């Protein structure tokens, strides 16, 4: 094992491959590059590394030129692996070997978005919890069954290997690394400099698309689901759903599970939570009023199920997604613009 320096600067090696997103590379340089060095004498030393040191084409037509190659990974404290350009093209043997060597040498290995596929191909995620963009979670699970894929967190910290979800969740992960390396005060200062939240509540569940399929009036289960969506604010029982589907309760439960892979009540709770989202985003109603409007027996029950499904509280979700319209202005977030009068 190579000898690491006990004190900063911490060397960060970020991999750059053909068609890597310039957005992800931009986030790497924003957090670990020289722009924030004035905040503290303890800082990062960033090196962008390519498999063949030269000009690397990025997504969108830009070209990045670097003089650092894969061997830099072995001497880094942190190795960052961004998204792969094409998930059907496996990483090269040379890259896999260098990632394994860096890990053996004591480097902290970090992936962002689809970069988890590269770590999985190198065997670095075997038997570990990991995440990736929710859109690709099922594919990661099917290709690498030894990886414990969780599509919900913004990032997963498993000590020496960390994985992040897609897009802006990369910043959440990078701030987490700064917090671990230098403490909360510096992480908060970096967040202020970048004009982002130091910590976001919840996980990817807030962003996963969950469309309700258009029901067919010729089928009992879809017909009952459509009826339930029109009566969310009312008490809805399995018996009422079965009657709407023109089935016995026992038959309805069997058909519902076959059609949805869930139970009627579990599905109904999920739909009530989903129905509360636009109300939390746009309505001035209280959480208590919204819980009643979507059919929960009490605010306590609403908060319990909301937190379980969305991985955050109703109030935290509202702070993150609230849109208030006032005249010609639209203000996002809990705080709205106030006139000086």
mmCIF file of C-alpha atoms in Angstrom:
data_model
loop_
_atom_site.group_PDB
_atom_site.id
_atom_site.type_symbol
_atom_site.label_atom_id
_atom_site.label_comp_id
_atom_site.label_asym_id
_atom_site.label_seq_id
_atom_site.Cartn_x
_atom_site.Cartn_y
_atom_site.Cartn_z
ATOM 1 C CA UNK A 1 0.000 0.000 0.000
ATOM 2 C CA UNK A 2 1.397 3.424 -0.875
ATOM 3 C CA UNK A 3 1.990 5.938 1.883
ATOM 4 C CA UNK A 4 -0.621 8.679 1.960
ATOM 5 C CA UNK A 5 0.157 12.161 3.182
ATOM 6 C CA UNK A 6 -1.523 12.614 6.568
ATOM 7 C CA UNK A 7 -2.412 16.238 5.870
ATOM 8 C CA UNK A 8 -3.925 18.219 2.991
ATOM 9 C CA UNK A 9 -3.770 18.968 0.136
ATOM 10 C CA UNK A 10 -5.911 16.017 -0.892
ATOM 11 C CA UNK A 11 -5.293 14.857 -4.421
ATOM 12 C CA UNK A 12 -8.451 14.218 -6.430
ATOM 13 C CA UNK A 13 -8.199 12.351 -9.733
ATOM 14 C CA UNK A 14 -11.277 12.614 -11.945
ATOM 15 C CA UNK A 15 -11.624 10.325 -14.932
ATOM 16 C CA UNK A 16 -12.542 11.851 -18.296
ATOM 17 C CA UNK A 17 -13.700 9.577 -21.120
ATOM 18 C CA UNK A 18 -15.125 10.108 -24.606
ATOM 19 C CA UNK A 19 -18.475 11.889 -24.437
ATOM 20 C CA UNK A 20 -18.321 12.466 -20.681
ATOM 21 C CA UNK A 21 -20.870 15.104 -19.682
ATOM 22 C CA UNK A 22 -19.261 18.514 -19.377
ATOM 23 C CA UNK A 23 -21.826 19.207 -16.636
ATOM 24 C CA UNK A 24 -20.331 16.473 -14.452
ATOM 25 C CA UNK A 25 -16.765 17.606 -15.138
ATOM 26 C CA UNK A 26 -17.875 21.163 -14.369
ATOM 27 C CA UNK A 27 -19.169 20.076 -10.966
ATOM 28 C CA UNK A 28 -15.866 18.318 -10.256
ATOM 29 C CA UNK A 29 -13.860 21.444 -11.026
ATOM 30 C CA UNK A 30 -16.318 23.706 -9.168
ATOM 31 C CA UNK A 31 -15.900 21.813 -5.896
ATOM 32 C CA UNK A 32 -12.384 20.378 -6.104
ATOM 33 C CA UNK A 33 -10.702 22.853 -8.444
ATOM 34 C CA UNK A 34 -8.769 26.010 -7.545
ATOM 35 C CA UNK A 35 -11.783 28.317 -7.386
ATOM 36 C CA UNK A 36 -12.474 27.629 -3.720
ATOM 37 C CA UNK A 37 -8.904 27.511 -2.433
ATOM 38 C CA UNK A 38 -9.179 30.957 -0.867
ATOM 39 C CA UNK A 39 -11.713 29.591 1.627
ATOM 40 C CA UNK A 40 -9.066 27.635 3.513
ATOM 41 C CA UNK A 41 -5.358 26.825 3.286
ATOM 42 C CA UNK A 42 -6.349 23.151 3.382
ATOM 43 C CA UNK A 43 -7.510 22.409 -0.114
ATOM 44 C CA UNK A 44 -7.764 19.865 -2.901
ATOM 45 C CA UNK A 45 -5.353 19.264 -5.746
ATOM 46 C CA UNK A 46 -7.389 18.245 -8.792
ATOM 47 C CA UNK A 47 -6.143 16.280 -11.792
ATOM 48 C CA UNK A 48 -8.355 15.371 -14.744
ATOM 49 C CA UNK A 49 -7.172 12.031 -16.124
ATOM 50 C CA UNK A 50 -7.797 10.325 -19.448
ATOM 51 C CA UNK A 51 -7.049 6.808 -20.625
ATOM 52 C CA UNK A 52 -4.846 8.282 -23.327
ATOM 53 C CA UNK A 53 -3.580 11.717 -22.264
ATOM 54 C CA UNK A 54 -4.576 13.954 -25.154
ATOM 55 C CA UNK A 55 -7.645 15.794 -26.362
ATOM 56 C CA UNK A 56 -10.820 14.050 -25.181
ATOM 57 C CA UNK A 57 -14.154 14.828 -26.918
ATOM 58 C CA UNK A 58 -16.891 15.681 -24.424
ATOM 59 C CA UNK A 59 -20.626 15.437 -24.939
ATOM 60 C CA UNK A 60 -21.873 18.370 -26.996
ATOM 61 C CA UNK A 61 -18.794 18.852 -29.136
ATOM 62 C CA UNK A 62 -16.349 20.380 -26.657
ATOM 63 C CA UNK A 63 -12.825 18.981 -26.389
ATOM 64 C CA UNK A 64 -10.850 18.667 -23.144
ATOM 65 C CA UNK A 65 -7.070 18.468 -23.195
ATOM 66 C CA UNK A 66 -5.204 16.934 -20.264
ATOM 67 C CA UNK A 67 -1.681 15.734 -19.658
ATOM 68 C CA UNK A 68 -2.648 13.229 -16.955
ATOM 69 C CA UNK A 69 -3.176 9.514 -17.610
ATOM 70 C CA UNK A 70 -4.659 6.590 -15.686
ATOM 71 C CA UNK A 71 -1.534 6.045 -13.583
ATOM 72 C CA UNK A 72 -2.514 9.171 -11.642
ATOM 73 C CA UNK A 73 -5.361 7.214 -10.080
ATOM 74 C CA UNK A 74 -2.977 5.166 -7.933
ATOM 75 C CA UNK A 75 -1.527 8.193 -6.177
ATOM 76 C CA UNK A 76 -4.855 9.956 -5.555
ATOM 77 C CA UNK A 77 -6.665 10.193 -2.257
ATOM 78 C CA UNK A 78 -10.009 10.294 -4.076
ATOM 79 C CA UNK A 79 -10.825 8.900 -7.531
ATOM 80 C CA UNK A 80 -14.001 10.181 -9.212
ATOM 81 C CA UNK A 81 -15.595 8.166 -12.013
ATOM 82 C CA UNK A 82 -18.321 10.082 -13.899
ATOM 83 C CA UNK A 83 -20.974 8.715 -16.230
ATOM 84 C CA UNK A 84 -20.077 6.315 -19.005
ATOM 85 C CA UNK A 85 -20.742 7.568 -22.510
ATOM 86 C CA UNK A 86 -22.334 4.308 -23.660
ATOM 87 C CA UNK A 87 -23.499 1.634 -21.220
ATOM 88 C CA UNK A 88 -23.229 -0.983 -23.973
ATOM 89 C CA UNK A 89 -19.469 -0.391 -24.255
ATOM 90 C CA UNK A 90 -17.662 -2.010 -21.284
ATOM 91 C CA UNK A 91 -14.755 -0.185 -19.637
ATOM 92 C CA UNK A 92 -11.332 -1.202 -20.871
ATOM 93 C CA UNK A 93 -9.209 -3.723 -19.052
ATOM 94 C CA UNK A 94 -6.613 -1.028 -18.417
ATOM 95 C CA UNK A 95 -9.153 1.213 -16.694
ATOM 96 C CA UNK A 96 -10.501 -1.625 -14.563
ATOM 97 C CA UNK A 97 -6.986 -2.583 -13.468
ATOM 98 C CA UNK A 98 -6.088 0.997 -12.541
ATOM 99 C CA UNK A 99 -9.302 1.424 -10.541
ATOM 100 C CA UNK A 100 -8.606 -1.792 -8.648
ATOM 101 C CA UNK A 101 -5.010 -0.748 -8.066
ATOM 102 C CA UNK A 102 -6.103 2.660 -6.779
ATOM 103 C CA UNK A 103 -8.548 1.009 -4.402
ATOM 104 C CA UNK A 104 -5.905 -1.413 -3.141
ATOM 105 C CA UNK A 105 -3.572 1.539 -2.624
ATOM 106 C CA UNK A 106 -6.101 3.157 -0.313
ATOM 107 C CA UNK A 107 -7.902 5.609 -2.579
ATOM 108 C CA UNK A 108 -11.508 6.523 -1.914
ATOM 109 C CA UNK A 109 -13.434 5.556 -5.061
ATOM 110 C CA UNK A 110 -16.441 7.697 -6.000
ATOM 111 C CA UNK A 111 -18.878 7.342 -8.903
ATOM 112 C CA UNK A 112 -21.463 9.793 -10.156
ATOM 113 C CA UNK A 113 -24.629 8.830 -12.015
ATOM 114 C CA UNK A 114 -23.889 6.010 -14.502
ATOM 115 C CA UNK A 115 -20.286 5.811 -13.336
ATOM 116 C CA UNK A 116 -21.555 3.120 -10.961
ATOM 117 C CA UNK A 117 -21.569 0.741 -13.937
ATOM 118 C CA UNK A 118 -17.802 1.197 -14.282
ATOM 119 C CA UNK A 119 -17.240 0.529 -10.577
ATOM 120 C CA UNK A 120 -19.482 -2.539 -10.769
ATOM 121 C CA UNK A 121 -17.564 -3.853 -13.783
ATOM 122 C CA UNK A 122 -14.363 -3.541 -11.749
ATOM 123 C CA UNK A 123 -15.949 -5.577 -8.934
ATOM 124 C CA UNK A 124 -15.702 -2.672 -6.501
ATOM 125 C CA UNK A 125 -19.412 -2.742 -5.694
ATOM 126 C CA UNK A 126 -19.787 -6.494 -5.108
ATOM 127 C CA UNK A 127 -21.647 -7.064 -1.857
ATOM 128 C CA UNK A 128 -21.979 -3.324 -1.280
ATOM 129 C CA UNK A 129 -24.937 -0.939 -1.204
ATOM 130 C CA UNK A 130 -24.848 1.450 -4.160
ATOM 131 C CA UNK A 131 -27.011 3.842 -6.103
ATOM 132 C CA UNK A 132 -27.174 5.364 -9.562
ATOM 133 C CA UNK A 133 -29.658 7.477 -11.495
ATOM 134 C CA UNK A 134 -33.117 5.997 -10.854
ATOM 135 C CA UNK A 135 -33.602 5.542 -14.598
ATOM 136 C CA UNK A 136 -30.731 3.030 -14.757
ATOM 137 C CA UNK A 137 -31.138 1.296 -11.386
ATOM 138 C CA UNK A 138 -32.924 -1.786 -12.757
ATOM 139 C CA UNK A 139 -30.305 -2.205 -15.478
ATOM 140 C CA UNK A 140 -27.477 -1.987 -12.933
ATOM 141 C CA UNK A 141 -29.240 -4.569 -10.782
ATOM 142 C CA UNK A 142 -29.770 -6.984 -13.677
ATOM 143 C CA UNK A 143 -26.216 -6.669 -15.021
ATOM 144 C CA UNK A 144 -24.538 -6.850 -11.630
ATOM 145 C CA UNK A 145 -26.715 -8.939 -9.272
ATOM 146 C CA UNK A 146 -24.056 -8.912 -6.545
ATOM 147 C CA UNK A 147 -24.511 -5.169 -6.106
ATOM 148 C CA UNK A 148 -27.117 -4.083 -3.533
ATOM 149 C CA UNK A 149 -28.755 -1.419 -5.713
ATOM 150 C CA UNK A 150 -30.887 1.190 -3.974
ATOM 151 C CA UNK A 151 -32.472 3.665 -6.431
ATOM 152 C CA UNK A 152 -33.725 6.072 -3.768
ATOM 153 C CA UNK A 153 -30.805 7.863 -2.020
ATOM 154 C CA UNK A 154 -29.064 10.884 -3.483
ATOM 155 C CA UNK A 155 -25.811 9.106 -2.654
ATOM 156 C CA UNK A 156 -24.550 6.073 -0.761
ATOM 157 C CA UNK A 157 -21.457 6.259 1.448
ATOM 158 C CA UNK A 158 -19.967 2.817 2.053
ATOM 159 C CA UNK A 159 -16.733 4.094 3.506
ATOM 160 C CA UNK A 160 -14.035 3.700 0.870
ATOM 161 C CA UNK A 161 -16.509 3.446 -2.015
ATOM 162 C CA UNK A 162 -19.250 6.020 -2.608
ATOM 163 C CA UNK A 163 -21.863 6.183 -5.351
ATOM 164 C CA UNK A 164 -24.073 9.093 -6.365
ATOM 165 C CA UNK A 165 -27.356 9.461 -8.161
ATOM 166 C CA UNK A 166 -27.786 11.423 -11.350
ATOM 167 C CA UNK A 167 -27.297 15.029 -12.404
ATOM 168 C CA UNK A 168 -27.391 17.592 -9.584
ATOM 169 C CA UNK A 169 -27.218 14.886 -6.895
ATOM 170 C CA UNK A 170 -23.513 14.884 -7.756
ATOM 171 C CA UNK A 171 -23.203 18.168 -5.867
ATOM 172 C CA UNK A 172 -24.841 16.617 -2.812
ATOM 173 C CA UNK A 173 -22.252 13.850 -2.913
ATOM 174 C CA UNK A 174 -19.333 16.241 -3.428
ATOM 175 C CA UNK A 175 -20.415 18.447 -0.519
ATOM 176 C CA UNK A 176 -20.623 15.292 1.584
ATOM 177 C CA UNK A 177 -16.989 14.554 0.695
ATOM 178 C CA UNK A 178 -15.931 18.089 1.657
ATOM 179 C CA UNK A 179 -17.834 17.723 4.931
ATOM 180 C CA UNK A 180 -16.006 14.464 5.681
ATOM 181 C CA UNK A 181 -12.599 15.877 4.763
ATOM 182 C CA UNK A 182 -12.724 19.366 6.255
ATOM 183 C CA UNK A 183 -15.869 19.611 8.375
ATOM 184 C CA UNK A 184 -19.307 21.191 8.204
ATOM 185 C CA UNK A 185 -18.136 24.805 8.293
ATOM 186 C CA UNK A 186 -16.149 24.525 5.074
ATOM 187 C CA UNK A 187 -18.859 22.448 3.381
ATOM 188 C CA UNK A 188 -21.375 25.170 4.200
ATOM 189 C CA UNK A 189 -19.008 27.828 2.877
ATOM 190 C CA UNK A 190 -18.595 25.900 -0.381
ATOM 191 C CA UNK A 191 -22.380 25.570 -0.653
ATOM 192 C CA UNK A 192 -22.817 29.309 -0.177
ATOM 193 C CA UNK A 193 -20.160 30.022 -2.787
ATOM 194 C CA UNK A 194 -21.972 27.740 -5.254
ATOM 195 C CA UNK A 195 -25.397 29.100 -4.206
ATOM 196 C CA UNK A 196 -26.788 25.670 -3.337
ATOM 197 C CA UNK A 197 -28.218 24.004 -0.251
ATOM 198 C CA UNK A 198 -25.570 22.510 2.092
ATOM 199 C CA UNK A 199 -27.810 19.476 2.513
ATOM 200 C CA UNK A 200 -30.974 18.369 0.757
ATOM 201 C CA UNK A 201 -33.584 16.285 2.527
ATOM 202 C CA UNK A 202 -34.985 13.201 0.871
ATOM 203 C CA UNK A 203 -33.804 11.165 -2.064
ATOM 204 C CA UNK A 204 -34.489 10.354 -5.684
ATOM 205 C CA UNK A 205 -38.061 9.298 -4.905
ATOM 206 C CA UNK A 206 -38.950 12.994 -5.162
ATOM 207 C CA UNK A 207 -37.920 13.009 -8.818
ATOM 208 C CA UNK A 208 -38.922 9.579 -10.149
ATOM 209 C CA UNK A 209 -41.568 9.768 -12.806
ATOM 210 C CA UNK A 210 -44.635 7.831 -11.694
ATOM 211 C CA UNK A 211 -47.355 8.186 -14.324
ATOM 212 C CA UNK A 212 -50.692 6.491 -13.807
ATOM 213 C CA UNK A 213 -51.575 4.484 -16.912
ATOM 214 C CA UNK A 214 -54.803 5.385 -18.661
ATOM 215 C CA UNK A 215 -57.383 2.831 -17.509
ATOM 216 C CA UNK A 216 -59.461 0.744 -19.852
ATOM 217 C CA UNK A 217 -63.147 0.856 -19.018
ATOM 218 C CA UNK A 218 -63.469 -2.731 -20.235
ATOM 219 C CA UNK A 219 -61.314 -4.149 -17.458
ATOM 220 C CA UNK A 220 -62.377 -4.404 -13.845
ATOM 221 C CA UNK A 221 -59.111 -3.563 -12.073
ATOM 222 C CA UNK A 222 -58.237 -0.474 -14.178
ATOM 223 C CA UNK A 223 -61.853 0.687 -13.857
ATOM 224 C CA UNK A 224 -61.669 0.402 -10.065
ATOM 225 C CA UNK A 225 -58.362 2.274 -10.016
ATOM 226 C CA UNK A 226 -59.824 5.112 -12.053
ATOM 227 C CA UNK A 227 -62.779 5.265 -9.660
ATOM 228 C CA UNK A 228 -60.453 5.370 -6.654
ATOM 229 C CA UNK A 229 -58.489 8.275 -8.129
ATOM 230 C CA UNK A 230 -61.727 10.229 -8.450
ATOM 231 C CA UNK A 231 -62.612 9.530 -4.787
ATOM 232 C CA UNK A 232 -59.255 9.886 -3.035
ATOM 233 C CA UNK A 233 -60.647 12.282 -0.433
ATOM 234 C CA UNK A 234 -63.238 9.689 0.623
ATOM 235 C CA UNK A 235 -62.818 6.447 2.565
ATOM 236 C CA UNK A 236 -61.960 3.734 0.031
ATOM 237 C CA UNK A 237 -62.075 0.071 1.017
ATOM 238 C CA UNK A 238 -61.147 -3.134 -0.755
ATOM 239 C CA UNK A 239 -64.832 -4.007 -0.772
ATOM 240 C CA UNK A 240 -65.701 -0.774 -2.584
ATOM 241 C CA UNK A 241 -62.954 -1.348 -5.139
ATOM 242 C CA UNK A 242 -64.079 -4.926 -5.713
ATOM 243 C CA UNK A 243 -67.664 -3.804 -6.263
ATOM 244 C CA UNK A 244 -66.483 -1.212 -8.765
ATOM 245 C CA UNK A 245 -64.542 -3.963 -10.574
ATOM 246 C CA UNK A 246 -67.587 -6.296 -10.337
ATOM 247 C CA UNK A 247 -65.599 -9.001 -8.569
ATOM 248 C CA UNK A 248 -65.558 -10.705 -5.218
ATOM 249 C CA UNK A 249 -62.974 -9.307 -2.794
ATOM 250 C CA UNK A 250 -60.887 -12.483 -2.984
ATOM 251 C CA UNK A 251 -60.884 -12.471 -6.774
ATOM 252 C CA UNK A 252 -60.178 -8.748 -6.861
ATOM 253 C CA UNK A 253 -57.127 -9.048 -4.619
ATOM 254 C CA UNK A 254 -55.734 -11.773 -6.856
ATOM 255 C CA UNK A 255 -56.365 -9.837 -10.074
ATOM 256 C CA UNK A 256 -55.035 -6.591 -8.604
ATOM 257 C CA UNK A 257 -51.775 -8.207 -7.499
ATOM 258 C CA UNK A 258 -51.355 -9.797 -10.903
ATOM 259 C CA UNK A 259 -51.981 -6.484 -12.686
ATOM 260 C CA UNK A 260 -49.893 -4.189 -10.466
ATOM 261 C CA UNK A 261 -47.584 -6.320 -8.344
ATOM 262 C CA UNK A 262 -48.968 -4.570 -5.272
ATOM 263 C CA UNK A 263 -51.939 -4.643 -2.946
ATOM 264 C CA UNK A 264 -54.911 -2.265 -3.378
ATOM 265 C CA UNK A 265 -54.241 -0.433 -0.111
ATOM 266 C CA UNK A 266 -50.541 -0.025 -0.774
ATOM 267 C CA UNK A 267 -51.313 1.343 -4.224
ATOM 268 C CA UNK A 268 -53.991 3.654 -2.791
ATOM 269 C CA UNK A 269 -51.605 5.084 -0.189
ATOM 270 C CA UNK A 270 -49.053 5.735 -2.893
ATOM 271 C CA UNK A 271 -51.610 7.548 -5.046
ATOM 272 C CA UNK A 272 -52.713 9.688 -2.105
ATOM 273 C CA UNK A 273 -49.137 10.710 -1.450
ATOM 274 C CA UNK A 274 -48.651 11.491 -5.151
ATOM 275 C CA UNK A 275 -51.850 13.544 -5.165
ATOM 276 C CA UNK A 276 -50.507 15.617 -2.272
ATOM 277 C CA UNK A 277 -47.416 16.739 -4.196
ATOM 278 C CA UNK A 278 -48.992 19.432 -6.401
ATOM 279 C CA UNK A 279 -50.912 20.688 -3.368
ATOM 280 C CA UNK A 280 -47.708 21.026 -1.358
ATOM 281 C CA UNK A 281 -46.051 22.763 -4.304
ATOM 282 C CA UNK A 282 -48.776 25.279 -5.152
ATOM 283 C CA UNK A 283 -51.478 25.404 -2.473
ATOM 284 C CA UNK A 284 -51.427 27.673 0.595
ATOM 285 C CA UNK A 285 -53.268 24.931 2.526
ATOM 286 C CA UNK A 286 -51.659 23.536 5.651
ATOM 287 C CA UNK A 287 -50.217 20.044 5.803
ATOM 288 C CA UNK A 288 -53.195 19.040 7.931
ATOM 289 C CA UNK A 289 -55.653 20.320 5.323
ATOM 290 C CA UNK A 290 -53.768 18.619 2.503
ATOM 291 C CA UNK A 291 -53.684 15.294 4.339
ATOM 292 C CA UNK A 292 -57.479 15.401 4.654
ATOM 293 C CA UNK A 293 -57.919 16.504 1.025
ATOM 294 C CA UNK A 294 -56.145 13.404 -0.266
ATOM 295 C CA UNK A 295 -57.931 11.010 2.072
ATOM 296 C CA UNK A 296 -55.614 10.299 4.998
ATOM 297 C CA UNK A 297 -57.293 9.704 8.338
ATOM 298 C CA UNK A 298 -54.907 12.013 10.185
ATOM 299 C CA UNK A 299 -51.871 14.234 9.573
ATOM 300 C CA UNK A 300 -49.775 11.745 11.552
ATOM 301 C CA UNK A 301 -50.703 8.952 9.141
ATOM 302 C CA UNK A 302 -50.035 11.234 6.181
ATOM 303 C CA UNK A 303 -46.587 12.208 7.461
ATOM 304 C CA UNK A 304 -45.712 8.574 8.155
ATOM 305 C CA UNK A 305 -46.601 7.339 4.673
ATOM 306 C CA UNK A 306 -45.195 10.438 2.947
ATOM 307 C CA UNK A 307 -41.821 10.008 4.650
ATOM 308 C CA UNK A 308 -41.765 6.298 3.879
ATOM 309 C CA UNK A 309 -42.457 6.815 0.168
ATOM 310 C CA UNK A 310 -40.730 10.129 -0.531
ATOM 311 C CA UNK A 311 -37.812 9.789 1.919
ATOM 312 C CA UNK A 312 -38.514 13.273 3.283
ATOM 313 C CA UNK A 313 -41.241 15.034 5.234
ATOM 314 C CA UNK A 314 -44.156 16.962 3.678
ATOM 315 C CA UNK A 315 -42.761 20.225 5.066
ATOM 316 C CA UNK A 316 -39.269 19.560 3.705
ATOM 317 C CA UNK A 317 -40.719 18.656 0.315
ATOM 318 C CA UNK A 318 -42.718 21.884 0.310
ATOM 319 C CA UNK A 319 -39.603 23.930 1.111
ATOM 320 C CA UNK A 320 -37.774 22.348 -1.811
ATOM 321 C CA UNK A 321 -40.537 22.480 -4.406
ATOM 322 C CA UNK A 322 -42.921 25.262 -3.381
ATOM 323 C CA UNK A 323 -43.812 27.646 -6.219
ATOM 324 C CA UNK A 324 -45.672 30.794 -5.267
ATOM 325 C CA UNK A 325 -47.082 33.023 -7.969
ATOM 326 C CA UNK A 326 -47.455 36.721 -7.197
ATOM 327 C CA UNK A 327 -48.315 39.023 -10.060
ATOM 328 C CA UNK A 328 -45.887 38.462 -12.947
ATOM 329 C CA UNK A 329 -43.265 36.872 -10.683
ATOM 330 C CA UNK A 330 -42.788 33.189 -9.889
ATOM 331 C CA UNK A 331 -40.672 32.475 -6.823
ATOM 332 C CA UNK A 332 -39.409 28.981 -6.010
ATOM 333 C CA UNK A 333 -38.777 27.878 -2.445
ATOM 334 C CA UNK A 334 -40.412 28.563 0.881
ATOM 335 C CA UNK A 335 -39.303 32.183 1.075
ATOM 336 C CA UNK A 336 -41.078 34.544 -1.314
ATOM 337 C CA UNK A 337 -40.056 38.024 -2.297
ATOM 338 C CA UNK A 338 -41.347 40.682 0.033
ATOM 339 C CA UNK A 339 -41.948 44.291 -0.842
ATOM 340 C CA UNK A 340 -40.002 46.910 1.065
ATOM 341 C CA UNK A 341 -43.271 48.458 2.209
#
